Coordinates of C-alpha atoms and ligand atoms in Angstrom, one line a residue:
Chain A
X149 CA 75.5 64.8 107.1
X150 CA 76.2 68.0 105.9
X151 CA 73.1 70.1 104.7
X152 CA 75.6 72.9 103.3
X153 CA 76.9 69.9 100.6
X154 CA 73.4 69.1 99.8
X155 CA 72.3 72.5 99.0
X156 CA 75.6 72.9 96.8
X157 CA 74.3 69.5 95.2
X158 CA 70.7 70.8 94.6
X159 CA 72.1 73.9 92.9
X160 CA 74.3 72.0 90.7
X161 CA 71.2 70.3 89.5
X162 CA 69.2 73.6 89.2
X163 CA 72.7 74.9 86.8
X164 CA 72.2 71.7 85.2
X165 CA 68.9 72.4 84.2
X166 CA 69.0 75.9 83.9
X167 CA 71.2 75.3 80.6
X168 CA 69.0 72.9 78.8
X169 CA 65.8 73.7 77.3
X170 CA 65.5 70.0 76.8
X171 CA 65.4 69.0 80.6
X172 CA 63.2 72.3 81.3
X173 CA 60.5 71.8 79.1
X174 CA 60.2 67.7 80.1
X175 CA 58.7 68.7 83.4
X176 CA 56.2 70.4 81.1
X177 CA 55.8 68.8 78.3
X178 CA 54.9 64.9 79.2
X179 CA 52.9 65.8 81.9
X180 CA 50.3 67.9 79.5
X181 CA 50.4 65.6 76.9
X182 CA 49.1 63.0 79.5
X183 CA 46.4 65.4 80.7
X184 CA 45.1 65.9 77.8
X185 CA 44.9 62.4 77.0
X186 CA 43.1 60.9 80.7
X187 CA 41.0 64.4 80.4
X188 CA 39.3 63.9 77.5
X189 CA 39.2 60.1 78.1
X190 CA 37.0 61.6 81.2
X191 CA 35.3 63.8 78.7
X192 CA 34.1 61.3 76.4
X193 CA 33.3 58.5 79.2
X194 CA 30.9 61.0 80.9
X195 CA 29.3 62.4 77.5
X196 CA 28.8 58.3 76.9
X197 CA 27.1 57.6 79.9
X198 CA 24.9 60.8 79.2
X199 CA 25.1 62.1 82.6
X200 CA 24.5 59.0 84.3
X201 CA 27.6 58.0 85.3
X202 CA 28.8 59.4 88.4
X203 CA 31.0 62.7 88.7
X204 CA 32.9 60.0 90.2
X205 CA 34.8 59.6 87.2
X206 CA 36.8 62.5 87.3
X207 CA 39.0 60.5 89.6
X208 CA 40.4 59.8 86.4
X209 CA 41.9 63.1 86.1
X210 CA 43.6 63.1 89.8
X211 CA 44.8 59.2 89.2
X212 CA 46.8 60.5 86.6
X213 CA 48.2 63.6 88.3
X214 CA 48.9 61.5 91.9
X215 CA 50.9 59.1 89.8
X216 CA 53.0 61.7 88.0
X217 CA 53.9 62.6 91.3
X218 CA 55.0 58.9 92.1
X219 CA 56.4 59.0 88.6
X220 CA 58.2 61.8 88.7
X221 CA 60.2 61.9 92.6
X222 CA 61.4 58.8 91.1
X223 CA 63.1 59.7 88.0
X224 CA 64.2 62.7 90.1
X225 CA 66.5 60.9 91.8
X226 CA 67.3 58.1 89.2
X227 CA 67.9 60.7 86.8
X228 CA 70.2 62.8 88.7
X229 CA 72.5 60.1 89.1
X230 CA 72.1 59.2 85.6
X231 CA 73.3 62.7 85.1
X232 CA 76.5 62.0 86.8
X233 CA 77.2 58.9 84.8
X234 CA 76.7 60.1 81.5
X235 CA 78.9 63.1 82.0
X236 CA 81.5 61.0 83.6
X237 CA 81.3 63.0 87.1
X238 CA 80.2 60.2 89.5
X239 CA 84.2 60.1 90.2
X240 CA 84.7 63.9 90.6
X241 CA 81.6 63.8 93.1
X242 CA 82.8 60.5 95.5
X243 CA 86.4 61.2 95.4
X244 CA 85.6 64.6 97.2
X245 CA 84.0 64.9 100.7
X246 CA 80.4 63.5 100.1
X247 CA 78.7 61.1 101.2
X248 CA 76.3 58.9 100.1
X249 CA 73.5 60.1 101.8
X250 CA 74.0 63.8 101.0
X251 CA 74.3 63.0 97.2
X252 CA 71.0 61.0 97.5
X253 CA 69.0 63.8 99.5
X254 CA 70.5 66.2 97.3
X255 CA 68.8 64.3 94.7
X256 CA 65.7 64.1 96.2
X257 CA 65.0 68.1 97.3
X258 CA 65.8 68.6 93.6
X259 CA 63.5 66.2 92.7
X260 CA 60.9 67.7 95.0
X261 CA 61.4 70.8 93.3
X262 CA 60.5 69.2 89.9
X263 CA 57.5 67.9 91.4
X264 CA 56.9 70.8 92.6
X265 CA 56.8 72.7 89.3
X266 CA 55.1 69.8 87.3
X267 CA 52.2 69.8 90.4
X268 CA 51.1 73.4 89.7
X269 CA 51.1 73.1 86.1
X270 CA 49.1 70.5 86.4
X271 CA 46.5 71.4 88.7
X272 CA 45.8 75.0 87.1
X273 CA 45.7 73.3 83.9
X274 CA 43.2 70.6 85.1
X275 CA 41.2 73.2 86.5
X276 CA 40.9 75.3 83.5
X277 CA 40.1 72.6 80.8
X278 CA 38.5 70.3 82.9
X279 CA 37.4 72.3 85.9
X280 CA 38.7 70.0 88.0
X281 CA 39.9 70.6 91.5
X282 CA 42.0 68.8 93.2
X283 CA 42.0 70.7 96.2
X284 CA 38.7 69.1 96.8
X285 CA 40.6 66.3 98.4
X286 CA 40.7 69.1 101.1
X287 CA 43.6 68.2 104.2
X288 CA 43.9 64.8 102.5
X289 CA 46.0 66.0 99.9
X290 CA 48.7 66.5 102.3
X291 CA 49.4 63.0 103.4
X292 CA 48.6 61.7 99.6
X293 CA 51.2 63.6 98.0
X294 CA 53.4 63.0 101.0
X295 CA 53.4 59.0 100.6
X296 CA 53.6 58.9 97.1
X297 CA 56.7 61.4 97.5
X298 CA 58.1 58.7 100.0
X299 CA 57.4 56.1 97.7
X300 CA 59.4 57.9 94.7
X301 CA 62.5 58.3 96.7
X302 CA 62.4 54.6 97.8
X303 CA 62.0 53.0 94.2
X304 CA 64.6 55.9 92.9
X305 CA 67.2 54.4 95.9
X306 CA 66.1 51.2 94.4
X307 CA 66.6 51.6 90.3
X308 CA 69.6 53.7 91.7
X309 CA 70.9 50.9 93.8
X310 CA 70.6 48.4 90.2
X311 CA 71.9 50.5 87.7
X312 CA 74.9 51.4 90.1
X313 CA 75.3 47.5 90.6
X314 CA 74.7 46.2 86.9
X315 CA 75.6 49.5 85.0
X316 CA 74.3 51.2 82.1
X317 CA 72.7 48.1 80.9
X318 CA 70.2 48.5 83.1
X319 CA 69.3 52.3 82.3
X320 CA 66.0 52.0 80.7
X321 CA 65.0 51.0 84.5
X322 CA 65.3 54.0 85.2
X323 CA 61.6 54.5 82.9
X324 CA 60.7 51.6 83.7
X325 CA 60.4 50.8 87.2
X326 CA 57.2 52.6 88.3
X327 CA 55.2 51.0 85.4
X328 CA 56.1 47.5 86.6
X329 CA 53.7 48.2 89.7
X330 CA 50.8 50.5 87.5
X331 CA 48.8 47.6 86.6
X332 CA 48.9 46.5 90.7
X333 CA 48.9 49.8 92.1
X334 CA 45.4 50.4 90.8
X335 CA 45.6 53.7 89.6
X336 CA 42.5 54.2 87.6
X337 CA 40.8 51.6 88.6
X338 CA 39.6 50.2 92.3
X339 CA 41.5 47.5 93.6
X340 CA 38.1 45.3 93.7
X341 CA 38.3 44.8 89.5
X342 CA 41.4 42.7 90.1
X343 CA 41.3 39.3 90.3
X344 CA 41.7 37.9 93.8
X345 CA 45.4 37.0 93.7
X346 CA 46.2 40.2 91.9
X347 CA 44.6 42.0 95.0
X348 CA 46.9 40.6 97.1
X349 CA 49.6 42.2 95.3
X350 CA 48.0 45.3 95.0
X351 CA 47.7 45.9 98.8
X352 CA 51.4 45.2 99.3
X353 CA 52.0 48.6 97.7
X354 CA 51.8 51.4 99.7
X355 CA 50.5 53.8 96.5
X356 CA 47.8 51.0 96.2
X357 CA 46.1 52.1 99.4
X358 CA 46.6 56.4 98.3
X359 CA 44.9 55.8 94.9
X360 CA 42.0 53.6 96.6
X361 CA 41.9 56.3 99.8
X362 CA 41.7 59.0 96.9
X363 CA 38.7 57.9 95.3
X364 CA 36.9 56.9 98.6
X365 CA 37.4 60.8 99.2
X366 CA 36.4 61.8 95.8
X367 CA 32.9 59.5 96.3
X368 CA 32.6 60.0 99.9
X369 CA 34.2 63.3 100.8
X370 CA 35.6 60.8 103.5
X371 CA 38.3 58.4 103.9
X372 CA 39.1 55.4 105.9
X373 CA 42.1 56.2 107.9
X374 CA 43.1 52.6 107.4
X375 CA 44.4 53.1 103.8
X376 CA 46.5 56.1 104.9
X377 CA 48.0 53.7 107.8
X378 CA 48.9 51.3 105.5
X379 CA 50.2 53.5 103.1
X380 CA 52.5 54.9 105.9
X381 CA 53.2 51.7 107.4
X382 CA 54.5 49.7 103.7
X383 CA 56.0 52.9 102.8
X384 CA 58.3 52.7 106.0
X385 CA 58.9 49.1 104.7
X386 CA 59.5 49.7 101.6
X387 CA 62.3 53.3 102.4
X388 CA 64.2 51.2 104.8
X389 CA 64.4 48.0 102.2
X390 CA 65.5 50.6 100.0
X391 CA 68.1 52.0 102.1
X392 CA 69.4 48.8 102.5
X393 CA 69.6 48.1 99.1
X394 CA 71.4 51.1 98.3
X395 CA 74.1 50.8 100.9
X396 CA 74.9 47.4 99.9
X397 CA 75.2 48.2 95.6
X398 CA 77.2 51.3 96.7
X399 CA 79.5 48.5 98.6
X400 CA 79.8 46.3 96.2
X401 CA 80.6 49.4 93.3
X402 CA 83.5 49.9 96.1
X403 CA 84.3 46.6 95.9
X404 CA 84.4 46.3 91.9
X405 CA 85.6 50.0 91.0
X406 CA 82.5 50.1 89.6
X407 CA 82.6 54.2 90.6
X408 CA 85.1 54.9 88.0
X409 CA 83.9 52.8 85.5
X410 CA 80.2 53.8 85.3
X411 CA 79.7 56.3 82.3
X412 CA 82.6 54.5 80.5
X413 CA 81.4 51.6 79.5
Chain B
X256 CA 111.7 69.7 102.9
X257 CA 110.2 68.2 106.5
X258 CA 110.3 64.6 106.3
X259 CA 106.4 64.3 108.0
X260 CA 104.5 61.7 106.1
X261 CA 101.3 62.6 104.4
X262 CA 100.6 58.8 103.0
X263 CA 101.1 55.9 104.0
X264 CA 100.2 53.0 101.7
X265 CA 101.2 49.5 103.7
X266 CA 100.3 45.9 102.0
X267 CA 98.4 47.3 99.7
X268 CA 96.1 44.6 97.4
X269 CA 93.4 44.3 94.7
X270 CA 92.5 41.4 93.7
X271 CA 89.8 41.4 90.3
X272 CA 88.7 37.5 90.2
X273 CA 92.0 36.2 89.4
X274 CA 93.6 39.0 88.4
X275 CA 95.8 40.5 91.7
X276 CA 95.9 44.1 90.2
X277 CA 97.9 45.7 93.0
X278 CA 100.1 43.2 94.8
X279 CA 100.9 43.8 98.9
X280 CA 101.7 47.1 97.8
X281 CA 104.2 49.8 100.2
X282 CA 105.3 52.8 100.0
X283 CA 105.0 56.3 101.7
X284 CA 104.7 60.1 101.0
X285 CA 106.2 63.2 102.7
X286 CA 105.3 66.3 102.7
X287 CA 106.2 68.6 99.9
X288 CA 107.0 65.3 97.7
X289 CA 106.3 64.8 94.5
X290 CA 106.7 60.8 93.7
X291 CA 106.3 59.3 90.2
X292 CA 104.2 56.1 89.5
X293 CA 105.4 54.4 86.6
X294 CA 104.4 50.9 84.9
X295 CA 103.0 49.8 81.4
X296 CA 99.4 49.9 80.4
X297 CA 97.4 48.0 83.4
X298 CA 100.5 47.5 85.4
X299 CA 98.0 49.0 88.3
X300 CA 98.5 52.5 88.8
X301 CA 95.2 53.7 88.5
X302 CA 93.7 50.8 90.9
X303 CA 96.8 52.1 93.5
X304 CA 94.8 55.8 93.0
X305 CA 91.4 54.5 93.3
X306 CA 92.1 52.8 96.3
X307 CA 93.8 56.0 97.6
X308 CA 90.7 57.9 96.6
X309 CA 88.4 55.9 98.6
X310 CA 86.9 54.9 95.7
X311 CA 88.2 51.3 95.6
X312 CA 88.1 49.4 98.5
X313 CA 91.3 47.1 98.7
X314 CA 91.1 43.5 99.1
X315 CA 93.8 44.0 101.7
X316 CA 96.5 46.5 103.1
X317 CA 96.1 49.4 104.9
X318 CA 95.8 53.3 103.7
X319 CA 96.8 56.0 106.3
X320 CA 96.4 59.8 105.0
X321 CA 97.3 62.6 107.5
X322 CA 98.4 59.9 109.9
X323 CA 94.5 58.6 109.8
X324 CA 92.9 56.1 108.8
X325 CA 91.2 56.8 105.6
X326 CA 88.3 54.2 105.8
X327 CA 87.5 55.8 108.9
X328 CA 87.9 59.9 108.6
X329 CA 86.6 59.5 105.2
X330 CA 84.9 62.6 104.5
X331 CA 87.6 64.7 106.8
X332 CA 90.9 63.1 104.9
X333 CA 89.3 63.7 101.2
X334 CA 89.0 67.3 101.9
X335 CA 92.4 68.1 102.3
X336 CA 92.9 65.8 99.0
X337 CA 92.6 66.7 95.5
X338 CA 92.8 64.4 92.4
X339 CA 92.4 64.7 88.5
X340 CA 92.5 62.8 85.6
X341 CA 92.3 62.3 81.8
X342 CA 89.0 59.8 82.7
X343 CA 87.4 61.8 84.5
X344 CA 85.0 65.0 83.4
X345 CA 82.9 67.6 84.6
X346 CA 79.2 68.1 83.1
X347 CA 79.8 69.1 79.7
X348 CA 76.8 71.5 79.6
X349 CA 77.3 73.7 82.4
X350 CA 79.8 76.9 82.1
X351 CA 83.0 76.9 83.3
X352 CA 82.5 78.9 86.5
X353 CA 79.7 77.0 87.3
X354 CA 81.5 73.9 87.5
X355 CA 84.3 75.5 89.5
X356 CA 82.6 77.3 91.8
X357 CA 80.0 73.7 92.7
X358 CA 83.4 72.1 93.4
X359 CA 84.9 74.8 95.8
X360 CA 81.6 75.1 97.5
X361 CA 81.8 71.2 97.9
X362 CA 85.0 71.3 99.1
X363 CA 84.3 74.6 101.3
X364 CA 86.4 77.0 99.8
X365 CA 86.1 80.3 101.8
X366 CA 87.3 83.1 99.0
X367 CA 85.9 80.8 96.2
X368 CA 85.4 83.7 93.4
X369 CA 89.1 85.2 93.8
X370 CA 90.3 81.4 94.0
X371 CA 88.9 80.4 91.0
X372 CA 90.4 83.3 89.3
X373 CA 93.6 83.1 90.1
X374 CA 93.7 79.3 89.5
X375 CA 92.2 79.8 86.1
X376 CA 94.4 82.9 85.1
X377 CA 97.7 80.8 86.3
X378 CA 96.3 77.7 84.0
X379 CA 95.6 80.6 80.9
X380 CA 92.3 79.6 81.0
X381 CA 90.8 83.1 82.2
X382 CA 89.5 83.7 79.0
X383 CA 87.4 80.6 79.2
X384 CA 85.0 81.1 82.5
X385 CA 82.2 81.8 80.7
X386 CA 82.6 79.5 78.2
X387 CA 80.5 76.4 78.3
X388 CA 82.7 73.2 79.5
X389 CA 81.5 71.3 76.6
X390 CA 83.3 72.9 73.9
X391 CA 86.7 73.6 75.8
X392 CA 89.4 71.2 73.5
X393 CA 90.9 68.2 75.5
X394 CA 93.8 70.4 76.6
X395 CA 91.4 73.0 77.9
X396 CA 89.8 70.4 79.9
X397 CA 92.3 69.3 81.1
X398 CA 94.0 72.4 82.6
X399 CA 90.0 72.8 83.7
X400 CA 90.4 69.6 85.8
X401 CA 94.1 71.1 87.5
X402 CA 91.9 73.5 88.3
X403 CA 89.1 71.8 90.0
X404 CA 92.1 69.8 91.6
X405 CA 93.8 72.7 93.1
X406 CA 90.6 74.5 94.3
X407 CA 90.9 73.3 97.8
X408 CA 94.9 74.1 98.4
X409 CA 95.0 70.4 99.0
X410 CA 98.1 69.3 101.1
X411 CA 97.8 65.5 98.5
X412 CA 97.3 66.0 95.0
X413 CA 96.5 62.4 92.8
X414 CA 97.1 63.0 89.2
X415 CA 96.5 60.2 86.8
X416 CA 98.4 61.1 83.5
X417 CA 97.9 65.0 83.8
X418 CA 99.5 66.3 80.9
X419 CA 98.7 63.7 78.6
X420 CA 96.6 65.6 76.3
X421 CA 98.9 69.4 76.7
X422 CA 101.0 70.4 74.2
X423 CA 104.4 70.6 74.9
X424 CA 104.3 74.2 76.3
X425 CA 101.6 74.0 78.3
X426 CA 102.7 71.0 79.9
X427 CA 105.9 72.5 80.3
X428 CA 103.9 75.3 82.4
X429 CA 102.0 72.8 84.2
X430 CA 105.2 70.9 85.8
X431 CA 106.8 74.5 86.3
X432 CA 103.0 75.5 88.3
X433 CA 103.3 72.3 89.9
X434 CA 106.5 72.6 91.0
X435 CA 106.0 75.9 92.6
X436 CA 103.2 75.2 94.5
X437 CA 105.2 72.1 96.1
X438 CA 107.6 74.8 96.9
X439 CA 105.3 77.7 98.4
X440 CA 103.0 75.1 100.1
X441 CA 104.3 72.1 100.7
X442 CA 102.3 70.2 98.4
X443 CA 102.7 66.6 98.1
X444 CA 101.9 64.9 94.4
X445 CA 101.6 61.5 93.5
X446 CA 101.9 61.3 89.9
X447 CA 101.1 58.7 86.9
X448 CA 102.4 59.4 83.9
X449 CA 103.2 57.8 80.5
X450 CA 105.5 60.7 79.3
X451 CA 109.4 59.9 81.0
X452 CA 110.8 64.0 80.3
X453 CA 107.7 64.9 83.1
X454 CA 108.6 62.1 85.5
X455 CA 112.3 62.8 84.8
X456 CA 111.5 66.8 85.3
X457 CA 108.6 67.0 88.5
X458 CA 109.4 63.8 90.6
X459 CA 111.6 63.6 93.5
X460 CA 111.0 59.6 93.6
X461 CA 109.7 56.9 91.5
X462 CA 108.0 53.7 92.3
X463 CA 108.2 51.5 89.8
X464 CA 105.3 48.7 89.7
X465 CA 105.1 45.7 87.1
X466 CA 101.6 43.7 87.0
X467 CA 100.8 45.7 90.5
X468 CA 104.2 44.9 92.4
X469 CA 106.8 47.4 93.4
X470 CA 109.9 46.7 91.6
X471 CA 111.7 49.8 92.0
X472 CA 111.8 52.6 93.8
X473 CA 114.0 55.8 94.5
X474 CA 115.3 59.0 92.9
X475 CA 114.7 58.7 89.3
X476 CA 118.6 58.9 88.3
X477 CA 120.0 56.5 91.0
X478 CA 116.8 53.8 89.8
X479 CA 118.0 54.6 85.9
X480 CA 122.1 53.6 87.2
X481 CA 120.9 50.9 89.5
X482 CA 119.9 49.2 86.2
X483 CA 122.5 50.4 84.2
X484 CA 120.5 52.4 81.8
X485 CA 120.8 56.0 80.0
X486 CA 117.5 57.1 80.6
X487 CA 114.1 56.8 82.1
X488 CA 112.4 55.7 78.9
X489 CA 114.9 53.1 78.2
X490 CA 114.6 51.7 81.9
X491 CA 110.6 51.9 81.4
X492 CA 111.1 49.5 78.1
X493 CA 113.3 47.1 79.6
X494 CA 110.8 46.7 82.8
X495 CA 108.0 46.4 80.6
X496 CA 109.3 43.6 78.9
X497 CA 111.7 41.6 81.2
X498 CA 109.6 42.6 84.3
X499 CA 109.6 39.3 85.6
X500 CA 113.5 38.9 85.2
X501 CA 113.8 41.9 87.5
X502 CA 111.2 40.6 90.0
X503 CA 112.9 37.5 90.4
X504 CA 116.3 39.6 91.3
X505 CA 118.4 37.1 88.8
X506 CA 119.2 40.3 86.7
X507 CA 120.9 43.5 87.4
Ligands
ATP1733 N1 87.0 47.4 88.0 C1 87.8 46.5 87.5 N2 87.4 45.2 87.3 C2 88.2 44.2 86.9 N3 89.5 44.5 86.5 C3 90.0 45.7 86.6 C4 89.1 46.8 87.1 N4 89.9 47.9 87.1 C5 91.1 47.6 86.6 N5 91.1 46.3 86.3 C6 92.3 45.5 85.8 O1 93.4 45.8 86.6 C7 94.6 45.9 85.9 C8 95.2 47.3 86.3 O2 94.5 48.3 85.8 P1 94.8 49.9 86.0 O3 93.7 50.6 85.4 O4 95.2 50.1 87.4 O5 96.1 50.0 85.1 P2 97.1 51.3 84.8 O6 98.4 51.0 85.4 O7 96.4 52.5 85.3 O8 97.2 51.2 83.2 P3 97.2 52.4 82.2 O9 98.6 52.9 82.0 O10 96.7 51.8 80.9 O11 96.3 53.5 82.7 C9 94.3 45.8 84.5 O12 94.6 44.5 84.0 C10 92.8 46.0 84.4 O13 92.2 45.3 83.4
MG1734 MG1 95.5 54.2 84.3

């Protein structure tokens, strides 16, 4: 592993998006539009309950920036490798001395930095329309955004991993993915509104347990270590499945040339 | 020229479901050679590159590069190694430099700004650094992808149909460029091409292949009188369509 090559890659990336106004104002753009749509949601629930419903609510409002975090370190590294395909480049990367783990992490730290960006704008903005803070979440924050972060980078290996195996075709994964697991991964709702089955489900995720460990913090000011253990411990699951996967869709590309064709198609 | 081999290609095979796209496949590379690979439309070259590349893994047969084993010093054999072709391009948005200049660093170029320079005023595409890669004309690109291909000094260049979209005086300069730098440094080229006056002009050797076998193989004038032929393009025609006469040896 050479972290020399991975910087180079995480430049090309920033050059990338240096040059398009498109790509630059995306980080931006989607992330206000939903704010504004889940804070005034917030807005008008409260008004409604005329200040009997809890403050509670306003969990609303950090459910929707925790999973644009999720959302987001996901598409940053499926989206960096769709990059490569579209401008026919995958070739010109793996013919030259890099390997696939560099190219991935490179994809990652880039994505971080996206996150990164999208995070502040978010949280100053919630602050000033809807003065809400999420730094109330105090130390937790760190080990929230951590395992959702984790989480990204596993189900970008994974929608990486499928596109590389069944090509373009299966692109619009790449959007897709995290929204198969929103209705489990109760995001702005509590786990305990699901019906039994569904619960099941929903612990299996490790974001599940961050959401739920969120809004214990939000009503409690305290949270049960147990969800950020679990969290931790499926994420672990969930990287190395990931890995796996990843490795063995890069072997098969080998075995199919499906490198060079990729982008052509 | 020393006679030291740079590649070593030995049984080399691709089989696609039924299709055996490269068939037990040998030859070898010396230093400072430049060797032609010749066949008709998906007679297997670029699967025979691929596989070079490291980006195809064979079904069979064995690739050595630098006398090592290129499954094995992966990373370390494709930095000495270079490759372009007509398929292949860099991101159309970014500016020229800035796709040169990710590719040397990749590759660890030391003197990366000076190198680029010199690579892109001996292509005559100095004028044409800032420009954005997008809007370069398929010639342009495609002295922009020489470029990227000579940024490390590789000792093994791969070209897959290099001048295929040059006009006739720029690909003129190109064979000339290539040519010198096999002189001054020893480069070593394997080369595809459909064009028989740059084959007949810039290799030393050809290896003929026909539905992925190797049917001929030498100095391009001694294959041409071995089958009694005037010229490169006439031998190309005549393998292309009695290849499996000249497989079978029952011709000639
Ligand atoms: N990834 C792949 N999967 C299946 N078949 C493939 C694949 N790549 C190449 N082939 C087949 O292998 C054969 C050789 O293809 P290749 O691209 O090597 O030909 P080529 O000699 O480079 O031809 P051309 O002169 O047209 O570039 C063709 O019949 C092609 O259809
Ligand atoms: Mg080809």
């Amino acid at each position: 592993m050479s972290l020399h090559r991975v910087w180079i890659l995480v430049l090309r990336y920033v050059f990338i998006y240096r040059r398009s106004w498109v790509r630059m104002l995306e980080i931006l753009f989607w992330p206000t539009m939903e704010l504004l749509v889940w804070g005034y949601v917030t807005r008008f629930i409260q008004r409604a309950g005329q200040g009997e419903l809890p403050h509670l609510i306003t969990f609303l409002i950090g459910a929707m920036i925790f999973w644009d975090i999720l959302y987001r370190s996901q598409q940053g590294i499926t989206l960096s490798f769709l990059e490569d395909v579209w401008t026919r480049n995958l070739l010109n990367i793996f013919c030259g001395p890099v390997r696939l783990a560099e190219y991935i992490l490179g994809a990652f730290l880039f994505g971080l930095l996206r996150v990164s960006v999208t995070l502040v704008f978010l949280i100053v903005l919630a602050w000033v329309l809807y003065q809400f803070d999420l730094f109330a979440l105090g130390f937790y924050l760190v080990p929230f955004v951590a395992n959702l972060l984790v989480l990204g980078l596993a189900l970008g290996m994974m929608t990486t991993a499928i596109i590389i195996r069944y090509g373009q075709g299966a692109e619009a994964l790449a959007w897709g993915v995290p929204f198969l697991i929103q209705p489990f991964a109760a995001v702005f709702y509590p786990v305990s509104v699901l019906p039994k089955p569904m619960q099941v489900i929903a612990y299996a995720i490790p974001c599940t347990h961050v959401f739920e460990g969120m809004r214990e913090v939000i009503r409690s000011g305290a949270m049960s270590w147990s969800h950020l253990g679990w969290a931790v411990g499926l994420n672990v699951i969930y990287l190395a499945v990931a890995m796996w996967l990843l490795v063995r869709m890069f072997n098969v590309a080998l075995d199919h040339g499906l490198i060079a064709k990729l982008g052509t198609e | 020229m020393s006679s030291d081999v740079i590649l070593r290609v030995d049984e080399l095979t691709k089989v696609f479901g039924d299709l055996v796209a490269v068939d037990r496949l040998s030859f070898s590379l010396s230093r400072g050679e430049i060797v032609g690979l010749l066949g008709a439309n998906g007679a297997g070259k670029t699967t025979a590159l691929h596989m070079i590349l490291g980006v195809l893994r064979p079904t069979s047969g064995r690739i050595e590069i630098f006398g090592r084993d290129l499954h094995r010093h992966r990373i370390e054999v494709l930095s000495r190694m270079n490759f372009s072709s007509v398929d292949v391009n860099l991101p159309a948005n970014l500016r020229v430099w800035q796709n040169l200049w990710i590719f040397a660093k990749l590759y660890g170029v030391q003197d990366t700004w000076s190198r680029m320079d010199r690579l892109l005023e001996l292509l005559e595409i100095g004028h044409l650094r800032n420009a954005i890669t997008g809007h370069l004309s398929s010639g342009e690109q495609t002295r922009l992808n020489l470029c990227k291909a000579l940024l490390n000094d590789p000792e093994l260049l791969l070209l897959d149909e290099p001048t295929s979209s040059l006009d006739p005086d720029i690909a003129d300069k190109v064979r000339k460029l290539l040519r010198r730098i096999q002189r001054e440094r020893g480069l070593s080229i394997l080369y595809t091409s459909h064009n028989m006056r740059d084959i007949e002009e810039v290799c030393d050797r050809i290896l003929f292949i026909h539905r992925g076998r190797l049917i001929a193989e030498g100095p391009p004038q001694r294959v041409i009188q071995q089958f009694r032929h005037r010229n490169l393009e006439e031998l190309f025609i005549h393998i292309a369509r009695h290849g499996e006469v000249v497989v079978r040896g029952d011709e000639v």
